[in-house]
Coordinates of C-alpha atoms in Angstrom, one line a residue:
X27 CA 0.0 0.0 -0.1
X28 CA 1.4 3.3 -1.1
X29 CA 2.3 5.9 1.8
X30 CA 0.8 9.3 1.2
X31 CA 2.4 12.1 3.0
X32 CA 0.9 15.4 2.6
X33 CA 2.8 18.5 1.7
X34 CA 2.0 22.2 1.9
X35 CA 3.1 25.7 2.9
X36 CA 1.4 27.9 5.1
X37 CA 0.0 30.9 4.4
X38 CA -0.3 32.8 0.6
X39 CA 2.0 31.1 -1.8
X40 CA 4.6 33.1 -1.6
X41 CA 4.8 35.7 -4.3
X42 CA 5.9 34.8 -8.1
X43 CA 9.2 33.5 -8.0
X44 CA 11.5 35.7 -10.5
X45 CA 10.3 37.2 -13.5
X46 CA 6.9 38.9 -12.4
X47 CA 7.7 42.3 -10.9
X48 CA 9.4 43.9 -13.8
X49 CA 11.5 46.2 -12.9
X50 CA 13.5 44.7 -10.6
X51 CA 14.9 41.1 -11.5
X52 CA 15.7 41.7 -14.8
X53 CA 18.6 44.4 -14.8
X54 CA 22.0 42.9 -15.6
X55 CA 25.0 44.1 -16.4
X56 CA 24.5 46.7 -19.2
X57 CA 21.2 46.3 -19.2
X58 CA 21.5 47.9 -15.8
X59 CA 21.2 51.0 -16.8
X60 CA 17.9 52.0 -15.2
X61 CA 18.1 49.7 -12.5
X62 CA 21.6 48.3 -12.8
X63 CA 22.5 49.9 -15.8
X64 CA 20.6 49.4 -18.8
X65 CA 17.6 47.3 -17.5
X66 CA 17.4 43.9 -17.5
X67 CA 17.4 41.2 -14.8
X68 CA 18.0 42.2 -11.2
X69 CA 17.7 39.0 -8.8
X70 CA 15.8 39.2 -5.8
X71 CA 18.0 39.9 -2.5
X72 CA 19.0 36.6 -0.8
X73 CA 16.5 36.4 2.3
X74 CA 17.3 35.3 6.4
X75 CA 16.3 31.6 6.9
X76 CA 13.8 31.8 9.9
X77 CA 10.5 30.3 10.6
X78 CA 7.4 31.7 12.2
X79 CA 7.5 32.5 15.9
X80 CA 4.7 30.2 17.1
X81 CA 3.7 26.6 16.5
X82 CA 0.9 27.0 13.8
X83 CA 1.5 30.3 12.5
X84 CA 1.9 30.5 9.2
X85 CA 5.2 31.2 7.5
X86 CA 5.8 34.4 5.4
X87 CA 7.1 34.1 2.0
X88 CA 8.2 37.6 0.5
X89 CA 7.4 37.9 -3.3
X90 CA 10.0 37.5 -5.9
X91 CA 10.5 40.2 -7.9
X92 CA 10.7 39.7 -11.8
X93 CA 11.7 41.3 -14.8
X94 CA 10.7 44.0 -16.8
X95 CA 9.9 41.1 -19.9
X96 CA 6.7 40.0 -18.0
X97 CA 3.6 39.9 -20.0
X98 CA 0.6 42.0 -18.6
X99 CA -1.2 38.4 -18.0
X100 CA 1.9 37.6 -16.2
X101 CA 2.0 40.7 -14.1
X102 CA -1.8 40.0 -13.2
X103 CA -1.0 36.6 -12.5
X104 CA 1.7 37.9 -10.3
X105 CA -0.8 39.7 -8.0
X106 CA -2.6 36.6 -7.3
X107 CA -1.7 35.1 -3.8
X108 CA -1.3 31.4 -5.3
X109 CA 1.1 32.5 -8.0
X110 CA 4.9 32.4 -7.9
X111 CA 7.6 31.5 -5.1
X112 CA 9.7 33.1 -3.2
X113 CA 13.2 32.0 -2.1
X114 CA 12.8 32.2 1.9
X115 CA 12.2 29.6 4.6
X116 CA 9.3 27.8 4.9
X117 CA 8.2 26.9 8.4
X118 CA 10.2 24.7 10.8
X119 CA 9.3 21.5 12.6
X120 CA 6.6 21.6 15.2
X121 CA 9.3 20.7 17.7
X122 CA 11.2 24.0 16.5
X123 CA 8.5 26.4 16.2
X124 CA 8.3 27.9 19.3
X125 CA 11.8 29.1 19.5
X126 CA 12.1 29.8 15.4
X127 CA 11.9 33.6 15.0
X128 CA 9.5 35.3 12.4
X129 CA 10.3 35.5 8.8
X130 CA 11.1 38.7 7.5
X131 CA 9.5 39.9 4.1
X132 CA 11.9 40.5 1.3
X133 CA 13.0 43.8 0.6
X134 CA 14.5 44.7 -3.0
X135 CA 17.8 46.4 -2.4
X136 CA 18.3 49.8 -3.8
X137 CA 20.3 50.0 -7.3
X138 CA 23.5 51.3 -7.4
X139 CA 24.7 53.1 -11.0
X140 CA 27.3 51.1 -13.2
X141 CA 30.5 52.6 -11.2
X142 CA 32.4 53.1 -14.8
X143 CA 29.8 55.2 -15.9
X144 CA 31.0 58.3 -14.2
X145 CA 34.5 58.2 -14.8
X146 CA 36.5 59.7 -18.0
X147 CA 39.8 58.5 -19.1
X148 CA 42.5 60.9 -18.9
X149 CA 43.9 62.1 -21.8
X150 CA 47.0 59.9 -22.7
X151 CA 49.8 59.9 -25.1
X152 CA 49.1 57.2 -27.7
X153 CA 52.2 55.6 -29.5
X154 CA 52.0 56.4 -33.4
X155 CA 52.1 52.3 -33.9
X156 CA 48.6 52.2 -32.4
X157 CA 45.5 52.8 -34.4
X158 CA 43.1 55.0 -32.9
X159 CA 39.3 54.8 -33.8
X160 CA 37.0 57.6 -33.3
X161 CA 33.2 57.0 -34.7
X162 CA 34.6 54.9 -37.2
X163 CA 32.4 52.4 -39.8
X164 CA 34.2 49.8 -40.9
X165 CA 33.1 49.1 -45.0
X166 CA 36.2 46.9 -45.8
X167 CA 37.3 43.8 -44.1
X168 CA 39.8 44.6 -41.2
X169 CA 42.1 43.0 -39.3
X170 CA 43.3 44.1 -35.7
X171 CA 46.3 43.4 -34.0
X172 CA 48.7 44.6 -31.3
X173 CA 47.4 47.3 -29.4
X174 CA 44.3 49.1 -30.6
X175 CA 42.2 51.9 -29.4
X176 CA 38.6 52.8 -29.6
X177 CA 36.9 56.2 -28.9
X178 CA 33.2 56.6 -29.4
X179 CA 31.9 53.4 -31.9
X180 CA 33.1 51.6 -34.1
X181 CA 30.6 50.0 -36.5
X182 CA 31.5 46.9 -38.8
X183 CA 28.9 47.3 -41.6
X184 CA 26.9 44.3 -43.0
X185 CA 29.4 42.0 -45.2
X186 CA 32.3 43.3 -43.9
X187 CA 34.5 41.0 -41.3
X188 CA 36.2 42.4 -38.1
X189 CA 39.1 40.2 -37.4
X190 CA 41.2 40.3 -34.1
X191 CA 44.7 38.3 -33.9
X192 CA 46.1 36.4 -31.2
X193 CA 47.5 38.6 -28.6
X194 CA 45.6 41.9 -29.6
X195 CA 44.4 44.3 -26.7
X196 CA 41.3 46.5 -27.7
X197 CA 41.0 49.2 -25.1
X198 CA 38.1 51.4 -25.3
X199 CA 38.7 55.2 -23.8
X200 CA 35.4 56.8 -22.5
X201 CA 35.7 60.6 -23.3
X202 CA 32.3 61.5 -22.0
X203 CA 30.4 60.1 -18.6
X204 CA 26.8 59.3 -18.6
X205 CA 24.8 55.6 -19.3
X206 CA 25.0 55.3 -22.9
X207 CA 28.0 57.0 -23.5
X208 CA 30.5 54.8 -23.5
X209 CA 32.4 53.3 -26.5
X210 CA 31.2 50.3 -28.1
X211 CA 32.2 48.0 -30.7
X212 CA 28.9 47.5 -32.9
X213 CA 29.0 44.5 -35.3
X214 CA 26.6 44.4 -38.2
X215 CA 28.6 42.4 -40.4
X216 CA 31.0 39.6 -38.6
X217 CA 33.3 39.6 -35.7
X218 CA 36.1 36.9 -35.5
X219 CA 38.3 37.0 -32.7
X220 CA 40.5 33.6 -32.2
X221 CA 43.0 34.3 -29.5
X222 CA 45.1 31.0 -28.1
X223 CA 45.3 29.9 -24.5
X224 CA 49.1 31.5 -24.2
X225 CA 48.1 34.8 -26.5
X226 CA 44.1 35.7 -25.7
X227 CA 42.6 38.5 -27.3
X228 CA 41.6 41.2 -25.0
X229 CA 38.7 43.6 -25.0
X230 CA 38.8 45.8 -22.3
X231 CA 39.3 49.3 -20.3
X232 CA 41.4 52.1 -20.7
X233 CA 41.9 52.0 -17.3
X234 CA 44.6 49.4 -15.6
X235 CA 41.8 48.1 -13.0
X236 CA 38.2 47.6 -15.3
X237 CA 35.3 48.5 -13.6
X238 CA 31.5 47.7 -15.0
X239 CA 30.4 50.3 -17.4
X240 CA 33.7 51.4 -18.4
X241 CA 32.6 50.8 -21.9
X242 CA 29.0 50.0 -23.1
X243 CA 30.3 46.4 -24.7
X244 CA 30.2 44.4 -27.9
X245 CA 27.1 44.5 -29.6
X246 CA 25.7 42.3 -32.1
X247 CA 22.9 43.6 -34.4
X248 CA 21.2 41.2 -36.8
X249 CA 24.5 39.7 -37.4
X250 CA 23.6 36.1 -38.3
X251 CA 27.2 35.3 -39.7
X252 CA 29.4 33.3 -37.9
X253 CA 30.7 35.1 -35.1
X254 CA 33.1 33.4 -33.2
X255 CA 35.0 34.4 -30.0
X256 CA 38.0 32.0 -28.8
X257 CA 40.4 32.5 -25.9
X258 CA 38.9 35.9 -25.7
X259 CA 38.5 38.1 -22.5
X260 CA 36.2 40.6 -21.6
X261 CA 36.4 43.2 -18.9
X262 CA 34.6 46.4 -17.4
X263 CA 31.7 46.6 -19.8
X264 CA 28.1 47.4 -19.2
X265 CA 27.2 44.4 -21.2
X266 CA 30.3 42.2 -22.2
X267 CA 28.7 40.7 -25.3
X268 CA 24.7 42.3 -26.3
X269 CA 23.4 39.9 -28.9
X270 CA 20.2 40.6 -30.9
X271 CA 19.0 38.6 -33.6
X272 CA 22.4 37.3 -34.2
X273 CA 24.5 33.8 -34.1
X274 CA 27.4 33.3 -32.1
X275 CA 30.0 31.0 -30.7
X276 CA 32.4 31.3 -27.9
X277 CA 35.1 29.0 -26.7
X278 CA 37.4 28.8 -23.8
X279 CA 36.3 32.8 -23.2
X280 CA 36.1 35.0 -19.8
X281 CA 34.1 37.7 -18.9
X282 CA 35.1 39.7 -15.9
X283 CA 33.4 42.9 -13.9
X284 CA 30.6 43.9 -16.3
X285 CA 26.9 44.9 -15.4
X286 CA 25.9 41.5 -17.1
X287 CA 28.5 38.9 -18.8
X288 CA 26.2 38.2 -21.7
X289 CA 23.0 39.5 -22.9
X290 CA 21.1 37.6 -25.7
X291 CA 17.7 38.2 -27.4
X292 CA 16.2 36.2 -30.2
X293 CA 19.6 34.7 -30.8
X294 CA 21.5 31.5 -31.5
X295 CA 24.6 30.9 -29.0
X296 CA 26.8 28.0 -28.2
X297 CA 29.5 28.4 -25.0
X298 CA 32.1 25.8 -24.6
X299 CA 34.3 26.4 -21.9
X300 CA 35.1 29.5 -20.4
X301 CA 34.1 31.5 -17.2
X302 CA 31.9 34.3 -16.4
X303 CA 32.9 36.0 -13.2
X304 CA 32.4 39.2 -10.7
X305 CA 29.2 40.3 -12.7
X306 CA 25.9 41.9 -11.5
X307 CA 24.3 39.2 -14.0
X308 CA 26.4 36.5 -15.5
X309 CA 24.3 35.8 -18.8
X310 CA 20.9 36.5 -19.7
X311 CA 18.8 34.8 -22.6
X312 CA 15.4 36.0 -23.9
X313 CA 13.4 33.9 -26.3
X314 CA 16.7 32.9 -27.6
X315 CA 18.5 29.5 -28.0
X316 CA 21.5 28.4 -26.2
X317 CA 23.8 25.5 -25.5
X318 CA 26.1 26.1 -22.7
X319 CA 28.9 23.3 -21.8
X320 CA 32.0 22.9 -19.3
X321 CA 31.7 26.4 -18.3
X322 CA 31.5 28.3 -14.9
X323 CA 29.6 31.2 -13.6
X324 CA 30.8 32.4 -10.1
X325 CA 30.8 35.1 -7.8
X326 CA 28.0 37.1 -9.5
X327 CA 25.1 38.2 -7.9
X328 CA 23.1 36.2 -10.2
X329 CA 24.5 33.6 -12.5
X330 CA 22.0 32.4 -15.6
X331 CA 18.8 34.0 -16.5
X332 CA 16.1 32.5 -18.9
X333 CA 13.2 34.3 -20.5
X334 CA 11.6 31.7 -22.4
X335 CA 13.4 30.2 -25.6
X336 CA 15.3 27.1 -24.8
X337 CA 18.4 26.1 -22.5
X338 CA 20.6 23.4 -22.8
X339 CA 23.4 23.2 -19.8
X340 CA 25.8 20.3 -19.6
X341 CA 28.9 20.3 -17.6
X342 CA 28.3 23.6 -15.8
X343 CA 28.9 25.0 -12.5
X344 CA 27.0 27.9 -10.9
X345 CA 28.5 28.6 -7.9
X346 CA 28.9 31.3 -5.2
X347 CA 26.2 33.9 -6.9
X348 CA 24.7 36.1 -4.2
X349 CA 21.3 35.3 -5.7
X350 CA 20.5 32.2 -7.7
X351 CA 22.6 29.8 -9.8
X352 CA 19.8 29.7 -12.5
X353 CA 16.5 31.4 -12.8
X354 CA 14.1 30.1 -15.7
X355 CA 11.0 31.4 -16.8
X356 CA 8.8 29.9 -19.6
X357 CA 11.5 28.3 -21.2
X358 CA 12.5 24.8 -22.4
X359 CA 15.5 23.4 -20.3
X360 CA 17.7 20.8 -19.9
X361 CA 20.1 20.9 -17.0
X362 CA 22.7 17.6 -17.1
X363 CA 25.9 16.8 -14.8
X364 CA 25.8 20.2 -13.5
X365 CA 26.7 21.8 -10.1
X366 CA 24.7 24.6 -8.4
X367 CA 26.3 25.0 -4.9
X368 CA 26.9 28.1 -2.3
X369 CA 24.2 30.5 -4.2
X370 CA 21.6 31.9 -2.4
X371 CA 19.1 29.5 -4.5
X372 CA 20.2 27.1 -6.8
X373 CA 17.6 26.8 -9.4
X374 CA 14.5 28.7 -9.8
X375 CA 11.8 27.3 -12.6
X376 CA 9.1 29.2 -13.1
X377 CA 6.5 28.2 -16.3
X378 CA 9.1 25.7 -17.3
X379 CA 9.2 22.4 -18.8
X380 CA 12.1 20.0 -19.2
X381 CA 14.4 18.1 -16.8
X382 CA 17.4 18.6 -14.3
X383 CA 19.2 15.5 -13.9
X384 CA 22.6 13.9 -12.6
X385 CA 23.5 17.1 -11.0
X386 CA 24.4 18.4 -7.5
X387 CA 22.5 21.1 -5.5
X388 CA 24.2 21.7 -2.7
X389 CA 25.4 24.3 0.2
X390 CA 22.9 26.6 -1.0
X391 CA 21.8 29.3 1.3
X392 CA 18.1 28.7 0.8
X393 CA 16.7 26.4 -1.4
X394 CA 18.3 23.5 -3.5
X395 CA 15.5 23.9 -6.4
X396 CA 12.5 25.7 -6.2
X397 CA 9.7 24.2 -8.8
X398 CA 6.4 26.5 -10.1
X399 CA 4.3 25.9 -12.8
X400 CA 6.7 23.7 -14.0
X401 CA 6.4 20.5 -15.9
X402 CA 10.2 19.4 -14.6
X403 CA 11.6 16.1 -13.9
X404 CA 13.9 16.3 -11.3
X405 CA 15.9 12.9 -11.6
X406 CA 19.2 11.1 -10.3
X407 CA 20.7 14.8 -8.3
X408 CA 22.2 15.1 -4.9
X409 CA 20.4 17.6 -3.1
X410 CA 21.9 18.0 -0.1
X411 CA 23.3 20.3 2.8
X412 CA 21.3 23.3 1.5
X413 CA 20.0 25.6 4.7
X414 CA 16.2 25.7 4.3
X415 CA 14.8 23.3 1.7
X416 CA 16.6 20.6 -0.8
X417 CA 12.9 20.9 -3.2
X418 CA 10.5 23.2 -3.0
X419 CA 7.8 22.7 -5.0
X420 CA 4.2 24.7 -5.3
X421 CA 2.3 22.2 -7.7
X422 CA 2.2 18.8 -8.9
X423 CA 3.2 19.3 -12.5
X424 CA 6.7 17.9 -11.6
X425 CA 8.2 15.0 -11.0
X426 CA 11.3 13.9 -8.7
X427 CA 13.0 10.3 -8.6
X428 CA 16.2 8.5 -8.3
X429 CA 17.7 11.3 -6.2
X430 CA 19.6 11.4 -3.0
X431 CA 18.0 13.6 -0.2
X432 CA 20.6 14.3 2.6
X433 CA 21.1 17.3 5.5
X434 CA 19.1 20.1 4.4
X435 CA 18.0 22.3 7.0
X436 CA 14.3 22.4 7.6
X437 CA 13.3 19.9 5.2
X438 CA 14.2 17.8 2.4
X439 CA 10.7 18.6 0.4
X440 CA 8.5 21.4 0.9
X441 CA 5.2 21.3 -1.0
X442 CA 3.9 24.5 -1.1
X443 CA 1.0 23.9 -2.7
X444 CA -2.5 21.9 -2.6
X445 CA -1.5 19.7 -5.4
X446 CA -0.5 15.9 -4.8
X447 CA 3.6 15.8 -5.9
X448 CA 5.2 12.5 -6.6
X449 CA 8.6 11.7 -5.3
X450 CA 8.7 8.0 -5.4
X451 CA 11.9 6.3 -5.4
X452 CA 14.1 8.6 -3.8
X453 CA 17.2 8.0 -1.0
X454 CA 16.4 9.9 2.1
X455 CA 18.9 8.3 4.3
X456 CA 16.2 6.4 6.2
X457 CA 14.5 3.2 4.6
X458 CA 10.9 3.7 6.3
X459 CA 8.3 6.3 4.8
X460 CA 7.1 7.0 8.1
X461 CA 10.5 8.7 9.0
X462 CA 11.3 10.2 5.8
X463 CA 7.6 11.8 6.1
X464 CA 9.4 13.7 9.5
X465 CA 11.4 15.6 6.7
X466 CA 8.5 16.3 3.9
X467 CA 6.4 19.2 4.5
X468 CA 2.6 18.2 3.4
X469 CA -1.1 18.0 3.8
X470 CA -0.2 16.3 7.3
X471 CA 1.5 19.2 8.7
X472 CA -1.4 21.5 7.2
X473 CA -4.8 20.3 5.9
X474 CA -5.8 21.7 2.8
X475 CA -2.1 21.0 1.3
X476 CA -0.9 18.7 -1.2
X477 CA 0.6 15.5 -0.5
X478 CA 3.6 14.2 -1.0
X479 CA 3.6 10.4 -2.5
X480 CA 7.0 9.0 -1.0
X481 CA 6.6 5.3 -1.4
X482 CA 8.6 3.4 -2.2
X483 CA 11.8 5.0 -0.8
X484 CA 15.0 3.7 -1.9
X485 CA 17.0 1.5 0.9
X486 CA 20.3 1.8 -0.9
X487 CA 21.6 5.0 -1.7
X488 CA 21.9 5.0 -5.8
X489 CA 25.5 5.5 -7.0
X490 CA 25.6 9.0 -8.9
X491 CA 27.9 10.0 -11.7
X492 CA 30.9 11.7 -10.9
X493 CA 30.8 15.5 -11.9
X494 CA 33.4 17.5 -13.5
X495 CA 33.9 20.8 -11.5
X496 CA 34.4 23.1 -14.3
X497 CA 34.7 26.4 -11.7
X498 CA 37.9 28.2 -11.8

């Protein structure tokens, strides 16, 4: 006879998760211009893990703010008490609630301007051998080598290719302060920058220590050619790579100290290897097709953001990001052999479909995984040592099996909705559904909430695949 364990969350369902308060969550590194620069994804601030003050008290789940790209319909739904999620803390078990402090509501942080947007590079004598481009349009195929200085904009016109040779250093010199006034490289033709491990290509600020916003970035506008960046380092831009209706492949690159590392709208992008670090938002995709393998996203405020389109992650590491490793709304996802650890929350999926398999969600300050309105299968993952909850679900659209749950703070699994959630054939460190039930929150804890179907539980811990930690 199957054992049914109820699950639920007290009170209102916690607000949408990530993309519904249009102005806060999506402000990324160079989009960050109204909120963080130009206006993209600004993820929610980390919240303290706390429970209700008294036994039986309903927990407070502050709303997760979302992005300016949310549709009017989504925005209306976000106001509904049953829509959304917010990475905060569920109530403690009955034995703990008396001592647990009341959870604090979420408050969006104030946005600071990009530091580089206000500083102007001082006049510097440039060697006669160093070409300086000032508001230039390239109409013939051009090769950059050695050192190049850009002031204002350089536009690569359609049918034109700009090739940057190994070891080249392209410095962008800001001559006037203000958002949108920085130098940039606009590509309507084709950009090929192929460095090497020993001689990478650098696109950087004119300052010796780049800061986000020193220059605008590389913009691919309607460039459906075979744009390619290999062993290329981008530093100090508002948006490192800003691609609209374009195609790009990136191999073993690095993006550092930018507002948004990469922003892709209606584009096709493939990434193999490399790192994005020290940005407000690592990378953001809107209605794009993205394939990312063996890359690292670490020490950003937010790691990866998806709004529609499709995203394939394989062998990826998202570690030590302040807010979340991956936040996705309304997209198709495939996450395999990837690591999400030491973030605010590992993965936040809202309105998605696809799968998360053979990965590790461990040591996150709040949740390992959050599922809201998502037809996602969670299979063969290690979900452990997350400070609040291992897996939080808001409905029964998803399913979890073959996973290892261990040492998560309040609960291993928390059902915040009224629908039944199926979590059969997982390993919980206990071989009895009754014992496992103490680590699962559901209908048995609060009437009217959805049950969690646990039995059969795995009696032997499954052997999970070894993961290649690609973080630098």
